[in-house]
């Protein structure tokens, strides 16, 4: 309970006569169960399954807070051992997301979270830099959709259809050698007139094909950041309806409640039985599990 000025003065009629009264204006900021803030505060502690999450998707949600400066909601979604996708962490950040991402990942590590096998992001340098700092052993996979959009933005619309076919040949190549061959074909087709598009397409090709070392059944979910994109759209739609939350605590509580409701519609990864193999360190080549050679007994 905090003071927030006073109401207008008014006159009350009592048995002793009229009395002038000016009541203070009070803002009630106590935590109520129905607001979601109590659940949010308890949700900061990581559940047991989050400590061994196999794969992570990370994204930032831009929200406008009326009474504070511009903030970001940092969202991390992980895969459980049974293949279901659930949120792991939700926190607020500032305009410099690199430090905010690093603080969030350090907090997860402090609560016992192990390094994920693979982390998927939209290619923003803030999250990737923080991931290399906190979990250097984790693999990186960039969102192919964002990469394609960046490359197409540097090309005229008249060649978009043909360029999409070239990009599909790069993404769907059998191995890294075939991918480099497809990149050279893309460079030969557009390198003379559109150097910017070729430069964007050549950056971090290995990070775009990290999923080749994982089960082929999981490629559809690992190639893009769609799990976080759909959740971000749900939160953004709600903040647009409410015309922006009033405070930092309100935006975190509201985002938490909306994400939990959207969790019901989130599908699990394909072939969930292969998640345990990935966590155990099994080797996959071109999406196929490689069996270990049996050593004959002496």
Short mmCIF file of C-alpha atoms in Angstrom, two decimals:
data_model
loop_
_atom_site.label_atom_id
_atom_site.label_comp_id
_atom_site.label_asym_id
_atom_site.label_seq_id
_atom_site.Cartn_x
_atom_site.Cartn_y
_atom_site.Cartn_z
CA UNK A 1 0.00 0.00 0.00
CA UNK A 2 1.53 3.32 -1.06
CA UNK A 3 0.31 6.92 -0.92
CA UNK A 4 -0.58 8.52 -4.24
CA UNK A 5 -1.78 12.04 -3.44
CA UNK A 6 -5.23 12.95 -2.12
CA UNK A 7 -8.79 13.02 -3.41
CA UNK A 8 -10.75 16.25 -3.79
CA UNK A 9 -12.06 17.75 -0.59
CA UNK A 10 -15.68 16.97 0.21
CA UNK A 11 -18.19 17.66 2.97
CA UNK A 12 -19.77 14.91 5.06
CA UNK A 13 -22.98 15.36 7.06
CA UNK A 14 -22.84 13.78 10.51
CA UNK A 15 -24.96 13.97 13.66
CA UNK A 16 -22.48 16.51 15.01
CA UNK A 17 -22.77 18.67 11.91
CA UNK A 18 -20.97 18.99 8.55
CA UNK A 19 -17.33 17.91 8.46
CA UNK A 20 -14.85 18.68 5.68
CA UNK A 21 -12.82 15.64 4.70
CA UNK A 22 -9.98 15.02 2.23
CA UNK A 23 -9.13 11.32 1.95
CA UNK A 24 -5.69 10.20 0.78
CA UNK A 25 -5.44 8.35 -2.51
CA UNK A 26 -3.93 4.89 -1.96
CA UNK A 27 -2.45 2.55 -4.58
CA UNK A 28 -2.81 -1.09 -3.60
CA UNK A 29 0.19 -3.05 -4.90
CA UNK A 30 -0.23 -6.13 -2.77
CA UNK A 31 0.24 -9.42 -4.61
CA UNK A 32 -3.01 -11.25 -5.31
CA UNK A 33 -3.22 -14.84 -6.61
CA UNK A 34 -5.59 -13.92 -9.43
CA UNK A 35 -3.20 -11.35 -10.92
CA UNK A 36 -0.54 -13.95 -11.62
CA UNK A 37 2.25 -12.07 -9.86
CA UNK A 38 2.50 -14.63 -7.05
CA UNK A 39 2.75 -17.42 -9.61
CA UNK A 40 5.35 -15.46 -11.54
CA UNK A 41 7.53 -14.97 -8.46
CA UNK A 42 7.44 -18.69 -7.67
CA UNK A 43 8.02 -19.59 -11.33
CA UNK A 44 11.46 -17.92 -11.34
CA UNK A 45 12.84 -21.07 -9.67
CA UNK A 46 13.60 -23.59 -12.43
CA UNK A 47 11.74 -26.91 -12.31
CA UNK A 48 13.73 -30.12 -12.36
CA UNK A 49 13.27 -30.89 -16.07
CA UNK A 50 14.71 -27.50 -17.11
CA UNK A 51 18.11 -28.41 -15.75
CA UNK A 52 18.64 -30.96 -18.54
CA UNK A 53 16.86 -29.22 -21.41
CA UNK A 54 18.06 -30.62 -24.73
CA UNK A 55 17.23 -27.72 -27.03
CA UNK A 56 16.46 -24.04 -26.46
CA UNK A 57 14.63 -21.42 -28.50
CA UNK A 58 15.24 -17.82 -27.49
CA UNK A 59 13.63 -14.58 -28.58
CA UNK A 60 12.85 -11.10 -27.28
CA UNK A 61 9.42 -9.48 -26.99
CA UNK A 62 9.16 -5.70 -27.33
CA UNK A 63 6.62 -4.15 -24.96
CA UNK A 64 5.75 -0.54 -24.17
CA UNK A 65 5.48 0.26 -20.46
CA UNK A 66 3.67 3.52 -19.79
CA UNK A 67 5.35 4.51 -16.54
CA UNK A 68 8.88 3.25 -17.26
CA UNK A 69 11.45 3.28 -20.01
CA UNK A 70 11.32 0.91 -22.96
CA UNK A 71 11.88 -2.68 -21.87
CA UNK A 72 12.19 -6.11 -23.46
CA UNK A 73 10.83 -9.46 -22.35
CA UNK A 74 13.42 -12.21 -22.85
CA UNK A 75 11.84 -15.62 -23.42
CA UNK A 76 13.54 -19.02 -23.43
CA UNK A 77 11.62 -22.19 -24.41
CA UNK A 78 13.08 -25.66 -23.91
CA UNK A 79 12.35 -29.28 -24.80
CA UNK A 80 11.59 -31.72 -22.03
CA UNK A 81 12.70 -35.35 -22.04
CA UNK A 82 9.27 -36.40 -23.34
CA UNK A 83 9.51 -33.99 -26.31
CA UNK A 84 7.11 -31.32 -25.02
CA UNK A 85 8.08 -27.67 -25.38
CA UNK A 86 7.64 -25.47 -22.32
CA UNK A 87 8.98 -22.06 -21.24
CA UNK A 88 12.12 -22.18 -19.12
CA UNK A 89 12.78 -18.55 -18.27
CA UNK A 90 11.11 -15.17 -18.67
CA UNK A 91 12.75 -11.93 -17.63
CA UNK A 92 12.84 -8.28 -18.55
CA UNK A 93 15.77 -6.57 -20.21
CA UNK A 94 16.90 -3.23 -21.55
CA UNK A 95 17.76 -1.93 -25.00
CA UNK A 96 21.19 -3.62 -24.88
CA UNK A 97 20.09 -7.26 -25.03
CA UNK A 98 23.59 -8.77 -24.81
CA UNK A 99 23.99 -8.00 -21.12
CA UNK A 100 20.38 -8.92 -20.38
CA UNK A 101 20.72 -12.28 -22.15
CA UNK A 102 23.94 -13.00 -20.28
CA UNK A 103 22.28 -12.21 -16.93
CA UNK A 104 19.33 -14.46 -17.77
CA UNK A 105 21.52 -17.40 -18.82
CA UNK A 106 23.77 -16.96 -15.78
CA UNK A 107 20.70 -17.03 -13.55
CA UNK A 108 19.54 -20.26 -15.20
CA UNK A 109 22.99 -21.76 -14.73
CA UNK A 110 23.01 -20.65 -11.09
CA UNK A 111 19.74 -22.54 -10.54
CA UNK A 112 21.34 -25.76 -11.81
CA UNK A 113 20.66 -25.67 -15.54
CA UNK A 114 23.14 -27.65 -17.65
CA UNK A 115 24.35 -26.54 -21.05
CA UNK A 116 21.85 -27.35 -23.82
CA UNK A 117 22.91 -29.45 -26.76
CA UNK A 118 21.53 -26.93 -29.29
CA UNK A 119 20.24 -23.36 -29.04
CA UNK A 120 18.10 -21.82 -31.79
CA UNK A 121 17.89 -18.06 -32.28
CA UNK A 122 17.05 -15.50 -34.92
CA UNK A 123 20.71 -14.58 -35.39
CA UNK A 124 20.78 -11.58 -33.06
CA UNK A 125 24.30 -11.09 -31.78
CA UNK A 126 23.13 -10.43 -28.22
CA UNK A 127 21.84 -13.92 -27.52
CA UNK A 128 24.58 -15.71 -29.45
CA UNK A 129 27.29 -13.76 -27.65
CA UNK A 130 25.75 -14.48 -24.26
CA UNK A 131 25.40 -18.16 -25.14
CA UNK A 132 29.09 -18.44 -26.05
CA UNK A 133 30.00 -16.78 -22.76
CA UNK A 134 27.78 -18.79 -20.39
CA UNK A 135 27.43 -22.12 -22.27
CA UNK A 136 30.39 -22.29 -24.68
CA UNK A 137 29.87 -26.02 -25.34
CA UNK A 138 26.34 -25.52 -26.74
CA UNK A 139 25.79 -25.72 -30.51
CA UNK A 140 24.22 -22.77 -32.34
CA UNK A 141 21.49 -22.92 -34.97
CA UNK A 142 20.31 -19.75 -36.69
CA UNK A 143 16.74 -19.35 -37.86
CA UNK A 144 16.65 -19.99 -41.61
CA UNK A 145 13.50 -17.92 -42.05
CA UNK A 146 15.15 -14.77 -40.68
CA UNK A 147 18.24 -15.50 -42.76
CA UNK A 148 16.17 -15.84 -45.94
CA UNK A 149 14.26 -12.62 -45.21
CA UNK A 150 17.52 -10.70 -44.72
CA UNK A 151 18.90 -12.03 -48.00
CA UNK A 152 15.69 -11.28 -49.93
CA UNK A 153 15.53 -7.74 -48.54
CA UNK A 154 18.75 -6.99 -50.41
CA UNK A 155 17.31 -8.27 -53.71
CA UNK A 156 14.68 -6.69 -55.97
CA UNK A 157 11.22 -8.23 -55.84
CA UNK A 158 11.47 -9.32 -59.46
CA UNK A 159 14.00 -12.03 -58.56
CA UNK A 160 12.52 -13.13 -55.21
CA UNK A 161 10.88 -16.25 -56.62
CA UNK A 162 14.08 -17.45 -58.28
CA UNK A 163 16.17 -16.51 -55.24
CA UNK A 164 13.92 -18.53 -52.94
CA UNK A 165 14.63 -21.63 -55.01
CA UNK A 166 18.38 -21.01 -54.72
CA UNK A 167 18.09 -20.53 -50.96
CA UNK A 168 16.07 -23.75 -50.66
CA UNK A 169 18.87 -25.62 -52.42
CA UNK A 170 21.31 -24.29 -49.81
CA UNK A 171 19.13 -25.21 -46.83
CA UNK A 172 18.17 -28.65 -48.20
CA UNK A 173 21.64 -29.70 -49.33
CA UNK A 174 22.71 -33.20 -48.30
CA UNK A 175 25.87 -32.08 -46.52
CA UNK A 176 28.10 -29.06 -46.05
CA UNK A 177 29.99 -29.64 -49.30
CA UNK A 178 26.79 -29.59 -51.34
CA UNK A 179 25.71 -26.49 -49.41
CA UNK A 180 28.91 -24.67 -50.39
CA UNK A 181 28.29 -25.68 -54.01
CA UNK A 182 24.78 -24.20 -53.81
CA UNK A 183 26.20 -21.02 -52.26
CA UNK A 184 28.62 -20.67 -55.18
CA UNK A 185 25.69 -21.01 -57.58
CA UNK A 186 23.84 -18.29 -55.65
CA UNK A 187 26.94 -16.09 -55.79
CA UNK A 188 27.30 -16.64 -59.54
CA UNK A 189 23.65 -15.72 -60.13
CA UNK A 190 23.47 -12.56 -57.98
CA UNK A 191 27.03 -11.65 -56.99
CA UNK A 192 27.64 -9.16 -59.80
CA UNK A 193 24.62 -6.92 -59.22
CA UNK A 194 23.69 -7.68 -55.61
CA UNK A 195 26.83 -8.04 -53.51
CA UNK A 196 24.97 -7.23 -50.29
CA UNK A 197 22.61 -10.19 -50.65
CA UNK A 198 25.50 -12.55 -51.38
CA UNK A 199 27.44 -11.27 -48.36
CA UNK A 200 24.47 -11.86 -46.06
CA UNK A 201 24.01 -15.36 -47.41
CA UNK A 202 27.66 -16.35 -46.94
CA UNK A 203 27.84 -15.38 -43.25
CA UNK A 204 27.83 -18.29 -40.77
CA UNK A 205 26.85 -21.12 -43.09
CA UNK A 206 27.93 -23.66 -40.46
CA UNK A 207 25.52 -22.15 -37.94
CA UNK A 208 22.66 -22.59 -40.40
CA UNK A 209 23.35 -26.31 -40.86
CA UNK A 210 24.05 -27.36 -37.28
CA UNK A 211 20.78 -29.29 -37.26
CA UNK A 212 22.25 -31.85 -39.70
CA UNK A 213 23.92 -33.48 -36.69
CA UNK A 214 20.52 -34.07 -35.08
CA UNK A 215 17.63 -36.42 -35.91
CA UNK A 216 15.99 -35.69 -39.25
CA UNK A 217 12.59 -35.88 -37.55
CA UNK A 218 13.51 -32.77 -35.52
CA UNK A 219 14.70 -30.64 -38.43
CA UNK A 220 11.30 -29.06 -39.01
CA UNK A 221 11.27 -27.59 -35.48
CA UNK A 222 14.99 -26.78 -35.30
CA UNK A 223 15.37 -24.86 -38.55
CA UNK A 224 13.31 -21.84 -37.40
CA UNK A 225 12.42 -19.95 -34.24
CA UNK A 226 8.69 -20.57 -34.69
CA UNK A 227 8.08 -21.80 -31.10
CA UNK A 228 9.05 -18.39 -29.74
CA UNK A 229 7.56 -16.45 -32.65
CA UNK A 230 4.04 -17.78 -32.01
CA UNK A 231 4.35 -17.07 -28.29
CA UNK A 232 5.66 -13.57 -28.94
CA UNK A 233 2.73 -12.83 -31.24
CA UNK A 234 0.28 -13.88 -28.51
CA UNK A 235 1.90 -11.58 -25.94
CA UNK A 236 2.15 -8.68 -28.39
CA UNK A 237 -1.54 -9.02 -29.28
CA UNK A 238 -2.49 -8.85 -25.61
CA UNK A 239 -0.32 -5.80 -24.90
CA UNK A 240 -1.84 -4.07 -27.92
CA UNK A 241 -5.35 -4.67 -26.55
CA UNK A 242 -4.44 -3.35 -23.09
CA UNK A 243 -2.54 -0.40 -24.66
CA UNK A 244 0.62 -1.34 -22.81
CA UNK A 245 1.05 -2.56 -19.21
CA UNK A 246 1.52 -0.03 -16.44
CA UNK A 247 4.64 -1.36 -14.75
CA UNK A 248 7.46 -3.87 -15.01
CA UNK A 249 5.77 -6.29 -12.59
CA UNK A 250 2.53 -6.04 -14.56
CA UNK A 251 4.14 -6.87 -17.90
CA UNK A 252 5.97 -9.89 -16.49
CA UNK A 253 2.85 -11.20 -14.76
CA UNK A 254 0.69 -10.66 -17.83
CA UNK A 255 3.25 -12.24 -20.17
CA UNK A 256 3.55 -15.22 -17.84
CA UNK A 257 -0.22 -15.80 -17.75
CA UNK A 258 -0.56 -15.44 -21.53
CA UNK A 259 2.35 -17.82 -22.17
CA UNK A 260 0.87 -20.42 -19.83
CA UNK A 261 -2.47 -20.23 -21.67
CA UNK A 262 -0.72 -20.51 -25.06
CA UNK A 263 1.18 -23.53 -23.73
CA UNK A 264 -1.93 -25.68 -24.27
CA UNK A 265 -1.71 -25.22 -28.05
CA UNK A 266 2.05 -25.78 -28.34
CA UNK A 267 2.85 -29.09 -30.02
CA UNK A 268 5.67 -31.46 -29.08
CA UNK A 269 8.65 -32.20 -31.28
CA UNK A 270 8.42 -34.98 -33.83
CA UNK A 271 9.74 -38.39 -32.76
CA UNK A 272 10.00 -37.50 -29.05
CA UNK A 273 11.68 -40.82 -28.27
CA UNK A 274 14.85 -39.51 -29.97
CA UNK A 275 15.21 -36.64 -27.50
CA UNK A 276 16.82 -38.96 -24.95
CA UNK A 277 19.38 -40.09 -27.55
CA UNK A 278 20.35 -36.47 -28.25
CA UNK A 279 20.74 -35.71 -24.55
CA UNK A 280 22.87 -38.84 -24.09
CA UNK A 281 25.28 -37.69 -26.80
CA UNK A 282 24.35 -40.09 -29.59
CA UNK A 283 25.89 -39.29 -32.97
CA UNK A 284 23.73 -38.51 -35.99
CA UNK A 285 24.96 -38.14 -39.57
CA UNK A 286 22.62 -36.42 -42.02
CA UNK A 287 19.81 -36.99 -39.55
CA UNK A 288 20.36 -40.75 -39.16
CA UNK A 289 21.46 -42.37 -35.91
CA UNK A 290 24.91 -43.92 -36.14
CA UNK A 291 25.14 -47.20 -34.27
CA UNK A 292 28.25 -47.85 -32.23
CA UNK A 293 30.47 -50.68 -33.33
CA UNK A 294 30.40 -53.60 -30.95
CA UNK A 295 33.82 -54.57 -29.69
CA UNK A 296 34.18 -58.38 -29.59
CA UNK A 297 34.88 -59.81 -26.18
CA UNK A 298 38.42 -61.04 -25.65
#
